[in-house]
PDB file of C-alpha atoms in Angstrom:
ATOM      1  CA  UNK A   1     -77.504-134.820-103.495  1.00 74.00           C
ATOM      2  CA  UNK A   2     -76.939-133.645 -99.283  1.00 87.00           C
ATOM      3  CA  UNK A   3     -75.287-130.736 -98.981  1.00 97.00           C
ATOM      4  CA  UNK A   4     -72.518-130.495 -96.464  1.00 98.00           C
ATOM      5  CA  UNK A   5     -72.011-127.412 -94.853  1.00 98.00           C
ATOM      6  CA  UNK A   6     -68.453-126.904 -93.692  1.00 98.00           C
ATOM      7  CA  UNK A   7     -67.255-124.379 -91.088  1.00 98.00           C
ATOM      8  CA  UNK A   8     -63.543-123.915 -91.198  1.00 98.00           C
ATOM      9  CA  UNK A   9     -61.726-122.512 -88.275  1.00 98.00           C
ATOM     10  CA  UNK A  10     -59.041-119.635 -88.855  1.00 98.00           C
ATOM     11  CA  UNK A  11     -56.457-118.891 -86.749  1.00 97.00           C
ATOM     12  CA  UNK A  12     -54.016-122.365 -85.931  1.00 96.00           C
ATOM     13  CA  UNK A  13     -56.190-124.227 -88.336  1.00 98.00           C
ATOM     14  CA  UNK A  14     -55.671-122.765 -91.265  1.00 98.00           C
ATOM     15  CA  UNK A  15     -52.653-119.802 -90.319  1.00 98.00           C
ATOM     16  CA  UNK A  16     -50.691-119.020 -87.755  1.00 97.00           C
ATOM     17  CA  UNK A  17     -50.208-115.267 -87.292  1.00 96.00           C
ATOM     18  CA  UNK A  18     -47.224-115.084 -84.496  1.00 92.00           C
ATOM     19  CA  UNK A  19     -47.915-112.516 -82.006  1.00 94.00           C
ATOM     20  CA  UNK A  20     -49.852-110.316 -84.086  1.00 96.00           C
ATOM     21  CA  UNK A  21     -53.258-110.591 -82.562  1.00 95.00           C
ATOM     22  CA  UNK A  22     -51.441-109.677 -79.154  1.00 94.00           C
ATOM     23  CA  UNK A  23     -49.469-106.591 -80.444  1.00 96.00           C
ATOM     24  CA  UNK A  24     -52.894-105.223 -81.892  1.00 97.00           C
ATOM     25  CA  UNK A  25     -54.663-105.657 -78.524  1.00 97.00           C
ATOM     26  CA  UNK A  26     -51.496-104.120 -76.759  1.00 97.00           C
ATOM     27  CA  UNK A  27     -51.659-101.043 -79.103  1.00 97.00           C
ATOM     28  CA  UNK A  28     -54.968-100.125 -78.608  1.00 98.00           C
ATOM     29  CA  UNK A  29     -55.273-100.766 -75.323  1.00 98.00           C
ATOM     30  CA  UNK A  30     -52.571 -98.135 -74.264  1.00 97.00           C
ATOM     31  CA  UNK A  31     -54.068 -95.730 -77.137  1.00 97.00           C
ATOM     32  CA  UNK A  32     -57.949 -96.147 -75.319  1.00 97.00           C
ATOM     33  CA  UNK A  33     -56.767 -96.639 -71.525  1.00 97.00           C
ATOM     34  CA  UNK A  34     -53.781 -94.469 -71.771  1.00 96.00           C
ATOM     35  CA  UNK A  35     -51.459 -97.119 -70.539  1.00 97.00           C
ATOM     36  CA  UNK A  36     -49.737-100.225 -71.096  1.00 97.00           C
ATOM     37  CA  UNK A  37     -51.191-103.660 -71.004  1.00 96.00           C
ATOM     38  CA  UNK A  38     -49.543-105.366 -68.441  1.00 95.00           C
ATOM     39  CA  UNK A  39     -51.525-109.097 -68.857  1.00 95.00           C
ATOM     40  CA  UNK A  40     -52.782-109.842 -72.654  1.00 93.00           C
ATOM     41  CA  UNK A  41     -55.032-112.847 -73.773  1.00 88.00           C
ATOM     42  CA  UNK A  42     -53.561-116.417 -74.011  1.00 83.00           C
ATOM     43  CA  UNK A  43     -52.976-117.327 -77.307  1.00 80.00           C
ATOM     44  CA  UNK A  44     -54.614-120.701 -79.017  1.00 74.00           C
ATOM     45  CA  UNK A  45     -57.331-120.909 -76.965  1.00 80.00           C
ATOM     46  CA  UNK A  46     -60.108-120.266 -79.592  1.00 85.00           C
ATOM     47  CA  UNK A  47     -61.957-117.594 -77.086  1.00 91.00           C
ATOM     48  CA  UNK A  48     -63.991-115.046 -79.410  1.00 96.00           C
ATOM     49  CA  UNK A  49     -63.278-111.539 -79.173  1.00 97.00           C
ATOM     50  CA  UNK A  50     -65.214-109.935 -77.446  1.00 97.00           C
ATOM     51  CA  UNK A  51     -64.926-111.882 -74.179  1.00 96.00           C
ATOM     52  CA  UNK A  52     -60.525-111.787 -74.957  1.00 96.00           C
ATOM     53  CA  UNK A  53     -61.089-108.281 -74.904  1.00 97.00           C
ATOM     54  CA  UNK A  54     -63.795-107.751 -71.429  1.00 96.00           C
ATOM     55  CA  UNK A  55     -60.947-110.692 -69.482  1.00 95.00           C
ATOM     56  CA  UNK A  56     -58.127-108.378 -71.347  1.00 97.00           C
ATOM     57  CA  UNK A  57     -59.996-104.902 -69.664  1.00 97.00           C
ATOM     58  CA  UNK A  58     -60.718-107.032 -66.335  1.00 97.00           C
ATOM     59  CA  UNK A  59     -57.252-108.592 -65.696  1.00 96.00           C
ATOM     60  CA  UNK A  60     -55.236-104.938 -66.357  1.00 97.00           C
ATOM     61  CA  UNK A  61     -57.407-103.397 -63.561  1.00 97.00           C
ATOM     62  CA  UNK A  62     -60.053-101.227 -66.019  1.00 97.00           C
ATOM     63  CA  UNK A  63     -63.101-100.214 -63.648  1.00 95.00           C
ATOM     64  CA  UNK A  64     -66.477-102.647 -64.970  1.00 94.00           C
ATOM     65  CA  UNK A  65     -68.049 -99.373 -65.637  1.00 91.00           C
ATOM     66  CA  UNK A  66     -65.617 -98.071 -67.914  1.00 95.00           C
ATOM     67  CA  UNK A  67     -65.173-101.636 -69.632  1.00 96.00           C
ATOM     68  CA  UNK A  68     -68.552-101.221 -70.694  1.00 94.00           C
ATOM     69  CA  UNK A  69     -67.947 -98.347 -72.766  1.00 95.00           C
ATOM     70  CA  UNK A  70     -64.263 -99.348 -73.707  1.00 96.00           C
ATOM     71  CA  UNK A  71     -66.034-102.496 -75.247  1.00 97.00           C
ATOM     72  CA  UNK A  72     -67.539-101.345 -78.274  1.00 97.00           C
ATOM     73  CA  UNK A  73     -64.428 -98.820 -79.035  1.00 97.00           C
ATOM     74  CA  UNK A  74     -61.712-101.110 -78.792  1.00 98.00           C
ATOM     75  CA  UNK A  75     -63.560-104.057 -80.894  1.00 98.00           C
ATOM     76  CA  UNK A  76     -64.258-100.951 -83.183  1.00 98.00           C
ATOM     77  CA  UNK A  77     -60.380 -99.750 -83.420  1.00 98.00           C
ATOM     78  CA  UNK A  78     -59.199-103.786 -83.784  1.00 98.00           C
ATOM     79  CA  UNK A  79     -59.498-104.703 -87.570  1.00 98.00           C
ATOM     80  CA  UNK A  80     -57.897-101.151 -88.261  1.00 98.00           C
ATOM     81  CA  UNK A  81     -55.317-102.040 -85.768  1.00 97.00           C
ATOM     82  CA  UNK A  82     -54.637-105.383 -87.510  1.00 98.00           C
ATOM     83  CA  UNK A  83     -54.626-104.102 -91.089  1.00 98.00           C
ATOM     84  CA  UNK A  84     -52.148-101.679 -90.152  1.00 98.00           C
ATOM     85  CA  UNK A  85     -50.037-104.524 -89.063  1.00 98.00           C
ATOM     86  CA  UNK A  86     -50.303-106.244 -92.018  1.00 97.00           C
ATOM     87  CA  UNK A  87     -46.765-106.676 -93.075  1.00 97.00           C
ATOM     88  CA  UNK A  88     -45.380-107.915 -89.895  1.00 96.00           C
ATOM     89  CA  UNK A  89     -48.405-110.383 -89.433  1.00 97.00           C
ATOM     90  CA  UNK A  90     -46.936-111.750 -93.254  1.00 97.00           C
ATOM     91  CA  UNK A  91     -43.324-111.561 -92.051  1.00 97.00           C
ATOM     92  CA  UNK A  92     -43.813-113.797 -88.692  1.00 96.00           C
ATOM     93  CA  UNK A  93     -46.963-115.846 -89.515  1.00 97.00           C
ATOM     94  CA  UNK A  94     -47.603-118.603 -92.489  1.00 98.00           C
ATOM     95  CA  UNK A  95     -50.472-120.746 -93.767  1.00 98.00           C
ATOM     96  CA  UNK A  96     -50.340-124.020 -91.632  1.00 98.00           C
ATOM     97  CA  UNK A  97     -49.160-126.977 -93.784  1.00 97.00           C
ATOM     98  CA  UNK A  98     -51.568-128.414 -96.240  1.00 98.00           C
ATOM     99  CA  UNK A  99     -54.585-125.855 -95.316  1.00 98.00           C
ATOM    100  CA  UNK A 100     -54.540-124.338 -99.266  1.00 98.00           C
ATOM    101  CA  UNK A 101     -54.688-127.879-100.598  1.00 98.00           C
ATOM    102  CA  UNK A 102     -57.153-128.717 -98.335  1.00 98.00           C
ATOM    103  CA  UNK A 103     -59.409-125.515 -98.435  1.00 98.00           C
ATOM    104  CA  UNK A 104     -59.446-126.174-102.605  1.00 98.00           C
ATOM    105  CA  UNK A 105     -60.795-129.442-102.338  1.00 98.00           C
ATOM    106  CA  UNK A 106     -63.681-129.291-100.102  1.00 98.00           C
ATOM    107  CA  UNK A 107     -64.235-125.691-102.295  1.00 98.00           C
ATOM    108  CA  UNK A 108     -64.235-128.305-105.259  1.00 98.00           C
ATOM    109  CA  UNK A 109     -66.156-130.687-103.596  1.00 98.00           C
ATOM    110  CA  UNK A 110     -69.892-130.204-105.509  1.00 97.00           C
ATOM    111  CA  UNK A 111     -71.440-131.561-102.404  1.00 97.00           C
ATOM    112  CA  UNK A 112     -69.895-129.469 -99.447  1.00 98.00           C
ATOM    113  CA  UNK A 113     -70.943-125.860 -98.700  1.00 98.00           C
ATOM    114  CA  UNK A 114     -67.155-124.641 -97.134  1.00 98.00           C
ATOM    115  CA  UNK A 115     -67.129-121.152 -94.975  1.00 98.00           C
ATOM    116  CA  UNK A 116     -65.666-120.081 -91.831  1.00 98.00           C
ATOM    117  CA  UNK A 117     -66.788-119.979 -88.137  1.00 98.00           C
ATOM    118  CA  UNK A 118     -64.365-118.178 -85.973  1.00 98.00           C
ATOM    119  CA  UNK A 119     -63.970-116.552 -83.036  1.00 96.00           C
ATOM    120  CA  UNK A 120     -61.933-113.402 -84.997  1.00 97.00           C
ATOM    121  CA  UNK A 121     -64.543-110.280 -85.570  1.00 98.00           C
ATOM    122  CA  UNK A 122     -65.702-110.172 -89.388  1.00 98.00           C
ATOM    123  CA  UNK A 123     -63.590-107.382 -90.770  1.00 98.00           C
ATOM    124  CA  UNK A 124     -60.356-108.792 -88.859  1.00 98.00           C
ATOM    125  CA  UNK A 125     -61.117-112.760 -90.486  1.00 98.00           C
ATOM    126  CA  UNK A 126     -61.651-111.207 -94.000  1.00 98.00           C
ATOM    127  CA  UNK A 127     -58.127-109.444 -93.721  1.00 98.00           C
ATOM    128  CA  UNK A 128     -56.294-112.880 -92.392  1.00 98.00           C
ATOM    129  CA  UNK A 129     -58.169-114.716 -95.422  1.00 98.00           C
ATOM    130  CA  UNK A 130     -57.252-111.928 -97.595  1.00 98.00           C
ATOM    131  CA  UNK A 131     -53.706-111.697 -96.197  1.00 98.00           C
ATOM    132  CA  UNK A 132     -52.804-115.697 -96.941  1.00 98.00           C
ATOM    133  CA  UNK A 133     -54.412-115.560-100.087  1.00 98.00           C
ATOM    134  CA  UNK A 134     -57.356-117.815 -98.499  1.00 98.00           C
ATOM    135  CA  UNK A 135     -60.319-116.244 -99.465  1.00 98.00           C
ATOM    136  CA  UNK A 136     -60.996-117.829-102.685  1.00 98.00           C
ATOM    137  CA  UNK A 137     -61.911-120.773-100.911  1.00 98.00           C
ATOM    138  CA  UNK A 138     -64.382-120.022 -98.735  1.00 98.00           C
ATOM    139  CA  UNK A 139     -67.859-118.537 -98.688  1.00 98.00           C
ATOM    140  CA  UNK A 140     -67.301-115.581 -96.343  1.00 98.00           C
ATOM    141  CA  UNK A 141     -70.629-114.280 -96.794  1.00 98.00           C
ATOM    142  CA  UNK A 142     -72.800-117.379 -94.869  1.00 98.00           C
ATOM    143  CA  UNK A 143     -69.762-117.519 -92.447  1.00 98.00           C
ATOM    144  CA  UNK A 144     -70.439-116.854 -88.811  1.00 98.00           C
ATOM    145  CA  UNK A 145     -67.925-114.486 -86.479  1.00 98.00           C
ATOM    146  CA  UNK A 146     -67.889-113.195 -82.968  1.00 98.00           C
ATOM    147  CA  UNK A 147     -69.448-109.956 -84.116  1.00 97.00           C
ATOM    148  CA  UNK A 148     -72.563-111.830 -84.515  1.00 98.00           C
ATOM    149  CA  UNK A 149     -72.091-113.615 -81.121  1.00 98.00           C
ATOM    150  CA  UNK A 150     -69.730-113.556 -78.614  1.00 97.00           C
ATOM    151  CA  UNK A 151     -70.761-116.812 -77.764  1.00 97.00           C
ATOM    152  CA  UNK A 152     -69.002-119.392 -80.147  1.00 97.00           C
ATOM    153  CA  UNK A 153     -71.549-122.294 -79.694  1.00 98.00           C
ATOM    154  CA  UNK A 154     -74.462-119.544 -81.001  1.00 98.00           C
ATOM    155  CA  UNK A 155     -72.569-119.146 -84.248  1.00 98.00           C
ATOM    156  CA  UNK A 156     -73.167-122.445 -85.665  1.00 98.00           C
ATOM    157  CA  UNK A 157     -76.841-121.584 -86.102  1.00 98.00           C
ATOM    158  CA  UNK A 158     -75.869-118.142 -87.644  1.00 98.00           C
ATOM    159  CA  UNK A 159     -73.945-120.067 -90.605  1.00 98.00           C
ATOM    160  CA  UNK A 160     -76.445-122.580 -90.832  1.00 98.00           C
ATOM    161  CA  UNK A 161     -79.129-119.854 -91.506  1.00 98.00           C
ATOM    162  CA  UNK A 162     -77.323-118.227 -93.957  1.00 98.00           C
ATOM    163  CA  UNK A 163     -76.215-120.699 -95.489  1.00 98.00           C
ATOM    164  CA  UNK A 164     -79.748-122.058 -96.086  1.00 98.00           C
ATOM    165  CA  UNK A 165     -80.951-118.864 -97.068  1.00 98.00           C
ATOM    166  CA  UNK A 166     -78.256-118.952 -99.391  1.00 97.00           C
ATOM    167  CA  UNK A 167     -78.450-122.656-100.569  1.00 97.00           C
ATOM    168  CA  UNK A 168     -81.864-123.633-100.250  1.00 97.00           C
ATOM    169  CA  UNK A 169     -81.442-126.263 -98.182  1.00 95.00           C
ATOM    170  CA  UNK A 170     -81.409-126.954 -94.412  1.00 97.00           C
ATOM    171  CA  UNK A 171     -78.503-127.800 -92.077  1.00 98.00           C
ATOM    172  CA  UNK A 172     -78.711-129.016 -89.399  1.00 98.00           C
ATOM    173  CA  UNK A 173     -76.067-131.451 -86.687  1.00 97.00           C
ATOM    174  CA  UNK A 174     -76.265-134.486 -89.300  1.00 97.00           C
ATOM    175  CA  UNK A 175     -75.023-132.284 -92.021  1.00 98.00           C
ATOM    176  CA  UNK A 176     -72.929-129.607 -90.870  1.00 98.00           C
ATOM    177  CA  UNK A 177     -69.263-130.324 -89.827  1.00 98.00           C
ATOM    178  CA  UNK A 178     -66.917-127.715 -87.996  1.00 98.00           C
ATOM    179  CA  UNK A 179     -63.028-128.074 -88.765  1.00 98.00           C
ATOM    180  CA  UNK A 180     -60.631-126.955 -86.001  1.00 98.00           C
ATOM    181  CA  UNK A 181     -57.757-127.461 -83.384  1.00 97.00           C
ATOM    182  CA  UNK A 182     -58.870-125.893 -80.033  1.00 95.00           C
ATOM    183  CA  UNK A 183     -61.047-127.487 -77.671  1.00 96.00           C
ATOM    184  CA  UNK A 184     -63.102-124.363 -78.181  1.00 96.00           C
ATOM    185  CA  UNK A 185     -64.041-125.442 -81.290  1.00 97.00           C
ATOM    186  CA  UNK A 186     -65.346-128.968 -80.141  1.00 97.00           C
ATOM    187  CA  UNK A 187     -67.406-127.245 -77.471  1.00 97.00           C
ATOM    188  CA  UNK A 188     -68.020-124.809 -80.240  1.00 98.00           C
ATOM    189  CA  UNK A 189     -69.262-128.595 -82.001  1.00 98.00           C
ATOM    190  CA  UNK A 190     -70.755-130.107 -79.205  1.00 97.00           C
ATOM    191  CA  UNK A 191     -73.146-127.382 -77.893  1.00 98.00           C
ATOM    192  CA  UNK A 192     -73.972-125.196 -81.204  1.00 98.00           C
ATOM    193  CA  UNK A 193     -74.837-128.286 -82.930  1.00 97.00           C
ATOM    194  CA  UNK A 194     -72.791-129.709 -85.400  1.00 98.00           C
ATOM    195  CA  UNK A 195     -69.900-132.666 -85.783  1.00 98.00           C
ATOM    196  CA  UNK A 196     -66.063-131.711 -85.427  1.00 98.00           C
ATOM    197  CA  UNK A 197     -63.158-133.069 -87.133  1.00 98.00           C
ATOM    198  CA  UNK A 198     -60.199-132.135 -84.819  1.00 98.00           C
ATOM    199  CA  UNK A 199     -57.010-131.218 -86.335  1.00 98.00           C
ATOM    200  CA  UNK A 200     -53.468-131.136 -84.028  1.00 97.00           C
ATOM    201  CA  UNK A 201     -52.513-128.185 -86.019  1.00 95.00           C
ATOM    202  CA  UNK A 202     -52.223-126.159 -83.088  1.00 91.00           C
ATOM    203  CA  UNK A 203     -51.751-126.503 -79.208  1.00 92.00           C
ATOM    204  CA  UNK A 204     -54.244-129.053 -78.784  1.00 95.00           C
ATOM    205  CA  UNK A 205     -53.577-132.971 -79.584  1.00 97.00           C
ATOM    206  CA  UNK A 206     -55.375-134.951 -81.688  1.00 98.00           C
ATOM    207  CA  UNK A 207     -55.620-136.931 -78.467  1.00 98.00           C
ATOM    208  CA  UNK A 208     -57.341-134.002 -76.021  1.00 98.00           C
ATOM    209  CA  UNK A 209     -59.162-133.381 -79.040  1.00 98.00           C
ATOM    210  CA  UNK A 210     -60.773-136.674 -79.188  1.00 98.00           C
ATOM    211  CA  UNK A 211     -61.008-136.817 -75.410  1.00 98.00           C
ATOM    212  CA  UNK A 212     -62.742-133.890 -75.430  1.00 97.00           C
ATOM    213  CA  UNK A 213     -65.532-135.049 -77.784  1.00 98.00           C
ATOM    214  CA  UNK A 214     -64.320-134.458 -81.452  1.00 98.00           C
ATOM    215  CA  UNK A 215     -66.031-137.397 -83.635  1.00 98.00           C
ATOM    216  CA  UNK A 216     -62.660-137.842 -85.966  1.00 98.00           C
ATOM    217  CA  UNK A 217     -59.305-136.557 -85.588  1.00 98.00           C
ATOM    218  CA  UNK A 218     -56.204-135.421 -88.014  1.00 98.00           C
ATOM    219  CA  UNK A 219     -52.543-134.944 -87.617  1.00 98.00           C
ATOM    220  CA  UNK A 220     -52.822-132.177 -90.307  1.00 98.00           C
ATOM    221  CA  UNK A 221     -54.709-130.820 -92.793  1.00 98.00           C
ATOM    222  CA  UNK A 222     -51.631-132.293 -95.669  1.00 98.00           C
ATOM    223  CA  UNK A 223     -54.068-135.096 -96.890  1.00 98.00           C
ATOM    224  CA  UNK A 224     -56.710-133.300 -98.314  1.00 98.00           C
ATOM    225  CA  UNK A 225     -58.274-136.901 -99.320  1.00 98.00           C
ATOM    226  CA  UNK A 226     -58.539-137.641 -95.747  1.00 98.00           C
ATOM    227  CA  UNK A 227     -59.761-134.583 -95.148  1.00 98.00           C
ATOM    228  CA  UNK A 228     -62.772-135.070 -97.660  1.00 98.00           C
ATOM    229  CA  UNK A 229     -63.294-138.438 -96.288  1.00 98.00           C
ATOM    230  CA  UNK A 230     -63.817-137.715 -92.451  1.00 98.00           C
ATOM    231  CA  UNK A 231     -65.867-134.582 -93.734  1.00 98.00           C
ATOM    232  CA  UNK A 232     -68.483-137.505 -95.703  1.00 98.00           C
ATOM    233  CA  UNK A 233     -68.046-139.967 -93.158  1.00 98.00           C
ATOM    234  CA  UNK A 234     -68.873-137.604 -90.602  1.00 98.00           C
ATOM    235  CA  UNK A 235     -72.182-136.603 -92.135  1.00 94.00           C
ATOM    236  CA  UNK A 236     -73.113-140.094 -93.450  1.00 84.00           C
TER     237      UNK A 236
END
């Protein structure tokens, strides 16, 4: 039987977490530069980390050599930041529709490998997963995150080791599929090595999606049938 290995997307995909992500960076910016942010990171764009956070340092006027050894710190003080905002990221942000039926059936699926690839640092994915009640369906452990890289493309071959490693068997672009809505994760797709099924769940359309390169589209993710379908037809 081929194995599918399937990298799930987080944020826009599968929740939407209001302006959480932004009040976090806006906290610890002020606590580690002593003042406020006056420009934060767009939102939606599927950037990872750890470059949101050097552009974030950059545009508010932090000195390069001091951005240096902010880096580490602030990606350090983030998850904390995030799990102490727990409750209001609950309050304003909800699973996108259809993502839980969805997630279940390629879990189900005997043939598909399902895990994450996202541009959210480890610890700060885990607590979104963990938040929505998510992390059942997903095998966190062979997912890839921008602490391992903060270039996304580079991550698909971090999941695809582990996941061998895990599995026993290899993935490579014919059998590994990557499910999100930015056209970061298409380039993500495109250049790391692996097919994308789009999804208009966010800012992007499923028409910019395809025009951007992604080999099948959705609307949603509220046919989990079709979902299982472009995932096989995608790696036949």
């Amino acid at each position: 039987m081929t194995r599918i290995l399937v990298l799930w997307d987080i944020d826009r995909t599968l929740v939407y977490t209001g302006q959480t992500d932004r009040q976090v960076y806006r906290l610890v910016f002020e606590e580690l530069v002593g003042r406020p942010a006056e420009r934060l990171p767009a939102k939606g764009t599927g950037v990872t980390v750890p470059k949101a956070v050097r552009q974030l340092l950059t545009d508010n006027n932090v000195a390069p050599a001091e951005i240096e050894s902010l880096l580490p710190r602030f990606l350090d003080a983030l998850p904390g930041g995030l799990e102490a905002l727990r409750d209001t990221m609950l309050s304003t942000g909800y699973v996108l529709p259809g993502a839980p039926d969805a997630l279940k059936a390629v879990a189900n699926a005997p043939d598909l490998v399902a895990t994450v690839l996202t541009g959210n640092l480890r610890a700060s994915a885990l607590i979104k997963l963990a938040a929505f009640g998510l992390s059942q369906y997903v095998q966190a452990d062979i997912g890839a995150y921008s602490s391992d890289s903060a270039h996304r493309p580079a991550l698909v071959a971090v999941s695809q080791r582990r996941a061998e490693a895990a599995h026993n068997v290899p993935f490579t672009h014919a059998n590994t599929v990557i499910i999100g809505d930015s056209l970061e994760d298409v380039r993500t797709g495109a250049e790391g090595g692996a097919r994308v099924l789009g999804v208009a769940s966010g800012t992007t359309t499923e028409t910019e999606l395809g025009n951007a390169g992604a080999d099948l589209t959705l609307p949603t993710l509220e046919d989990p049938g079709a979902v299982l379908e472009a995932v096989h037809r995608l790696a036949s």
